[in-house]
Coordinates of C-alpha atoms and ligand atoms in Angstrom, one line a residue:
M1 CA -0.3 0.0 -0.2
Q2 CA 1.6 3.4 -0.6
V3 CA 0.9 5.8 1.3
I4 CA 0.7 9.8 0.2
I5 CA 0.4 12.2 3.2
K6 CA -0.2 16.1 1.7
E7 CA -0.2 19.2 2.7
N8 CA -4.2 20.1 2.7
Y9 CA -7.3 18.7 0.5
D10 CA -6.6 21.1 -2.2
E11 CA -3.0 18.7 -2.4
M12 CA -4.6 15.9 -2.0
S13 CA -7.0 16.2 -5.1
K14 CA -4.3 17.0 -7.0
E15 CA -2.7 14.8 -6.4
A16 CA -5.3 12.4 -6.7
A17 CA -6.6 14.1 -10.2
Q18 CA -2.5 14.1 -11.8
I19 CA -3.2 10.0 -11.0
I20 CA -6.1 9.7 -12.7
R21 CA -5.1 11.8 -15.6
D22 CA -1.7 10.1 -16.4
A23 CA -4.2 6.7 -16.1
I24 CA -6.2 8.2 -19.4
H25 CA -3.4 9.1 -21.3
L26 CA -1.8 6.0 -20.7
K27 CA -5.3 4.2 -21.6
P28 CA -7.7 6.4 -23.1
N29 CA -10.8 3.8 -22.5
L30 CA -9.8 3.5 -18.8
V31 CA -12.6 2.5 -17.1
L32 CA -12.6 3.8 -14.0
G33 CA -14.8 3.5 -10.9
L34 CA -16.3 7.1 -9.1
A35 CA -17.0 7.9 -5.6
T36 CA -19.3 9.8 -4.2
G37 CA -19.6 12.4 -1.0
S38 CA -17.5 15.2 -0.2
T39 CA -14.3 14.3 -0.3
P40 CA -13.4 13.2 -4.5
V41 CA -15.4 17.0 -5.1
G42 CA -11.9 18.2 -5.1
T43 CA -10.4 15.8 -7.1
Y44 CA -13.6 16.0 -9.9
K45 CA -12.7 19.7 -10.1
E46 CA -9.7 19.1 -11.2
L47 CA -10.6 17.2 -13.7
I48 CA -12.9 19.8 -14.8
R49 CA -10.0 22.0 -15.2
M50 CA -8.2 19.7 -16.6
Y51 CA -10.4 19.0 -19.4
E52 CA -11.6 22.5 -20.2
E53 CA -7.8 23.3 -20.4
G54 CA -7.5 20.5 -23.0
E55 CA -5.3 18.3 -21.1
L56 CA -7.9 15.5 -20.8
D57 CA -10.1 13.6 -23.4
F58 CA -13.2 11.1 -21.4
S59 CA -14.7 10.6 -24.3
K60 CA -13.6 6.8 -24.3
V61 CA -14.1 6.2 -20.8
V62 CA -16.3 4.1 -18.9
T63 CA -17.7 5.0 -15.0
F64 CA -18.9 3.1 -12.8
N65 CA -20.0 4.0 -9.8
L66 CA -20.1 2.1 -6.7
D67 CA -22.8 2.5 -4.7
E68 CA -26.4 4.8 -5.0
Y69 CA -29.7 5.0 -2.4
V70 CA -32.0 3.2 -2.6
G71 CA -35.6 4.2 -3.0
L72 CA -34.3 7.8 -4.7
P73 CA -35.1 8.1 -8.5
P74 CA -32.4 9.2 -10.3
N75 CA -33.6 12.4 -10.2
H76 CA -33.6 13.7 -6.7
D77 CA -30.8 16.2 -5.7
Q78 CA -29.4 13.9 -3.2
S79 CA -29.8 10.5 -5.3
Y80 CA -25.7 9.7 -6.5
H81 CA -26.7 9.4 -9.9
Y82 CA -27.8 13.7 -9.3
F83 CA -24.2 14.0 -7.7
M84 CA -21.9 12.6 -10.4
H85 CA -23.6 14.4 -13.0
D86 CA -23.5 17.2 -10.7
K87 CA -20.4 17.9 -9.7
L88 CA -19.0 16.2 -13.4
F89 CA -20.2 14.0 -16.0
N90 CA -22.2 17.0 -16.6
H91 CA -18.7 19.8 -17.2
I92 CA -16.7 16.4 -19.6
N93 CA -17.1 14.9 -22.8
I94 CA -18.3 11.6 -21.4
N95 CA -20.9 9.7 -23.6
P96 CA -23.8 8.8 -21.4
A97 CA -23.4 5.4 -22.8
N98 CA -20.6 4.9 -21.1
V99 CA -21.3 6.1 -17.9
H100 CA -22.7 3.8 -15.2
V101 CA -24.6 4.7 -11.5
P102 CA -26.1 1.7 -10.0
S103 CA -30.3 2.4 -9.4
G104 CA -31.9 3.0 -6.4
I105 CA -35.5 2.0 -7.7
A106 CA -34.8 -1.7 -10.1
K107 CA -37.3 -4.1 -9.3
D108 CA -35.7 -7.2 -9.0
F109 CA -32.7 -5.9 -6.3
A110 CA -30.7 -9.8 -6.7
K111 CA -31.6 -9.3 -10.3
Y112 CA -29.9 -5.9 -10.7
C113 CA -26.8 -6.5 -7.9
Q114 CA -26.1 -9.4 -10.5
W115 CA -26.5 -7.2 -13.9
Y116 CA -24.3 -5.0 -12.7
E117 CA -20.7 -6.9 -12.2
D118 CA -21.6 -8.5 -15.2
E119 CA -21.2 -4.9 -16.8
I120 CA -18.3 -4.8 -14.4
K121 CA -16.6 -8.0 -16.3
K122 CA -18.3 -7.1 -20.1
A123 CA -16.7 -3.6 -20.1
G124 CA -13.1 -5.2 -18.5
G125 CA -13.1 -4.8 -15.2
I126 CA -12.5 -1.8 -13.6
D127 CA -8.9 -0.6 -14.0
L128 CA -8.9 2.1 -11.0
Q129 CA -11.5 2.8 -8.2
V130 CA -11.5 6.1 -6.7
L131 CA -12.7 5.8 -2.8
G132 CA -13.6 7.8 0.2
I133 CA -13.8 6.3 3.7
G134 CA -16.8 6.5 5.7
S135 CA -16.2 7.5 9.3
D136 CA -16.6 3.7 10.5
G137 CA -13.8 2.8 8.0
H138 CA -16.6 2.0 5.1
I139 CA -16.1 1.8 1.8
G140 CA -18.8 2.3 -0.7
F141 CA -20.9 1.6 1.8
N142 CA -20.0 -2.0 3.1
E143 CA -20.5 -1.2 6.7
P144 CA -18.7 -2.8 9.4
G145 CA -19.6 -6.5 9.7
T146 CA -19.5 -6.7 5.5
S147 CA -18.0 -9.9 4.4
L148 CA -14.5 -8.7 2.9
A149 CA -15.2 -10.8 0.0
S150 CA -19.0 -9.4 -0.4
R151 CA -20.4 -8.7 -4.4
T152 CA -22.7 -5.8 -5.1
S153 CA -25.8 -6.5 -3.2
L154 CA -28.2 -4.2 -1.1
V155 CA -27.2 -3.2 2.0
T156 CA -29.0 -1.8 5.0
L157 CA -26.7 1.7 6.5
T158 CA -25.7 2.0 9.8
E159 CA -27.2 5.0 12.3
E160 CA -23.5 6.4 12.3
T161 CA -23.9 6.6 8.4
I162 CA -27.5 7.4 8.2
R163 CA -26.1 10.6 10.7
D164 CA -23.2 11.6 8.8
N165 CA -25.1 12.1 5.5
S166 CA -28.4 13.6 7.0
R167 CA -26.0 16.6 6.3
F168 CA -27.1 16.5 2.9
F169 CA -30.7 16.1 3.9
E170 CA -33.0 18.3 5.3
K171 CA -33.9 15.5 8.2
E172 CA -32.2 12.3 9.6
E173 CA -35.4 10.7 8.7
D174 CA -35.4 11.5 4.7
V175 CA -32.1 9.7 4.7
P176 CA -32.3 6.4 2.8
R177 CA -32.4 3.4 5.5
F178 CA -30.7 1.0 2.6
A179 CA -28.4 1.4 0.0
I180 CA -27.0 -0.7 -3.4
T181 CA -23.4 -1.1 -2.8
M182 CA -20.2 -2.2 -5.0
G183 CA -19.0 -5.2 -2.5
V184 CA -16.1 -5.1 -1.0
G185 CA -14.2 -8.2 -3.3
T186 CA -16.0 -6.6 -6.0
I187 CA -13.8 -3.3 -5.2
M188 CA -10.9 -5.6 -4.3
E189 CA -10.8 -6.8 -8.2
A190 CA -10.3 -3.4 -9.6
K191 CA -6.3 -3.7 -10.9
C192 CA -5.5 -0.2 -8.9
C193 CA -7.5 1.7 -5.8
L194 CA -7.5 5.1 -5.2
L195 CA -8.4 5.5 -1.5
L196 CA -9.1 9.7 -1.0
A197 CA -9.6 10.7 3.1
N198 CA -9.1 14.5 4.5
G199 CA -10.2 15.6 8.0
E200 CA -10.0 14.9 11.6
K201 CA -12.7 12.5 11.1
K202 CA -11.2 10.1 9.3
A203 CA -8.5 9.6 11.4
D204 CA -9.5 7.1 13.6
P205 CA -11.1 5.0 10.4
V206 CA -7.2 5.5 8.7
S207 CA -4.8 4.5 10.9
V208 CA -6.8 0.9 10.5
L209 CA -7.3 1.1 7.2
V210 CA -3.6 1.2 6.7
E211 CA -2.1 0.0 9.7
G212 CA -4.8 -1.3 12.0
P213 CA -4.9 -5.4 11.3
I214 CA -7.4 -6.2 8.1
T215 CA -10.9 -6.5 9.9
S216 CA -14.0 -6.8 8.3
Q217 CA -15.0 -4.3 11.0
V218 CA -13.2 -1.6 8.7
T219 CA -14.1 -2.8 5.4
A220 CA -11.4 -0.5 4.2
S221 CA -8.4 -2.6 5.8
A222 CA -9.1 -4.8 3.6
L223 CA -7.3 -3.1 0.8
Q224 CA -4.3 -4.1 2.4
M225 CA -4.7 -6.6 0.3
H226 CA -4.7 -5.5 -2.3
P227 CA -1.5 -5.2 -4.8
N228 CA -1.9 -1.7 -5.6
A229 CA -3.7 0.7 -3.8
I230 CA -2.6 3.8 -3.3
V231 CA -4.3 6.0 -0.2
I232 CA -4.2 9.6 -0.2
V233 CA -4.8 11.5 3.1
D234 CA -4.3 15.3 4.1
K235 CA -2.8 16.1 7.6
A236 CA -5.2 15.5 9.6
A237 CA -6.2 12.4 8.3
A238 CA -2.9 11.3 9.0
S239 CA -2.7 12.4 12.8
K240 CA -3.2 8.9 13.9
L241 CA -0.6 7.3 12.1
K242 CA 2.3 6.1 13.6
R243 CA 4.3 4.8 10.9
V244 CA 4.2 8.7 9.0
D245 CA 8.1 9.3 8.4
Y246 CA 8.5 6.4 6.9
Y247 CA 5.5 6.7 3.7
K248 CA 7.0 10.7 3.2
W249 CA 10.7 9.0 2.9
A250 CA 9.4 5.9 0.7
Y251 CA 6.7 8.4 -1.2
E252 CA 10.2 11.0 -1.8
N253 CA 12.4 8.1 -3.0
R254 CA 10.0 7.0 -4.9
P255 CA 11.7 4.1 -7.8
R256 CA 10.8 6.2 -10.6
F257 CA 12.6 3.4 -13.1
Ligands
LIG1 C1 -20.8 7.8 1.4 C2 -19.9 6.9 0.7 C3 -18.6 6.6 0.4 C4 -17.8 7.5 0.9 C5 -18.8 8.2 2.1 C6 -17.4 9.1 3.2 O1 -21.3 6.8 2.8 N1 -21.6 6.0 0.2 O2 -18.7 6.0 -0.7 O3 -16.9 7.7 0.8 O4 -19.7 8.4 1.8 O5 -18.3 9.9 2.9 P1 -17.7 11.8 2.7 O6 -16.6 11.6 1.7 O7 -18.7 12.9 2.7 O8 -16.4 12.2 4.0

């Protein structure tokens, strides 16, 4: 696992956007996994800037989002479908046919989840998966206790996640109780995982993700078993890591050959 510690949110976002840009330059038809939440918004802004300045072409890029709230139609302003269009897709030259955000209003969720998995496979698998981390250590909506081998499925959110995400809704009661999410096993099949975290609230889950035991109680810790995981954090989110000096040293002296 490569741990990159940046001074602040802006630096974290720029570093992440550069990694995504370089991956698209290498493979113009990159299969890009995307995340919602406030953490990647700065990265998306930077990608939009790169597109506007002619540095990036999304015309062949294929995207798969991690998750969606159950019960919210795509045009609901708190749906992840809406969020992704508002924060990224409406501002770049992505082909709408290449965009995949799980549906929160499928008729048969078991069938739909299998279809989503099949679509990822048909696209050749995810090359680069962007991830945030919940304050309870979840990736996607894989809450504590989820099998680290889980596949795309319908899940029940924890009260902590409902409370955390209520800041985007008028009242806590409006936050959906269920979501559809790529599983930990699905995420682990991405060729590269790029997890972003900023702020003090993420210091505890980040410390387990990077240095704690691998445990289904912090599903992000599964990334310790991923052959190519990059974790970019700001100073506040890194504040509970024990081996900061080494991570900085290893980053400054990373092999460039
Ligand atoms: C939600 C999403 C996660 C995201 C998390 C953190 O629960 N399902 O994918 O990582 O929120 O959100 P934020 O970045 O706003 O802290």
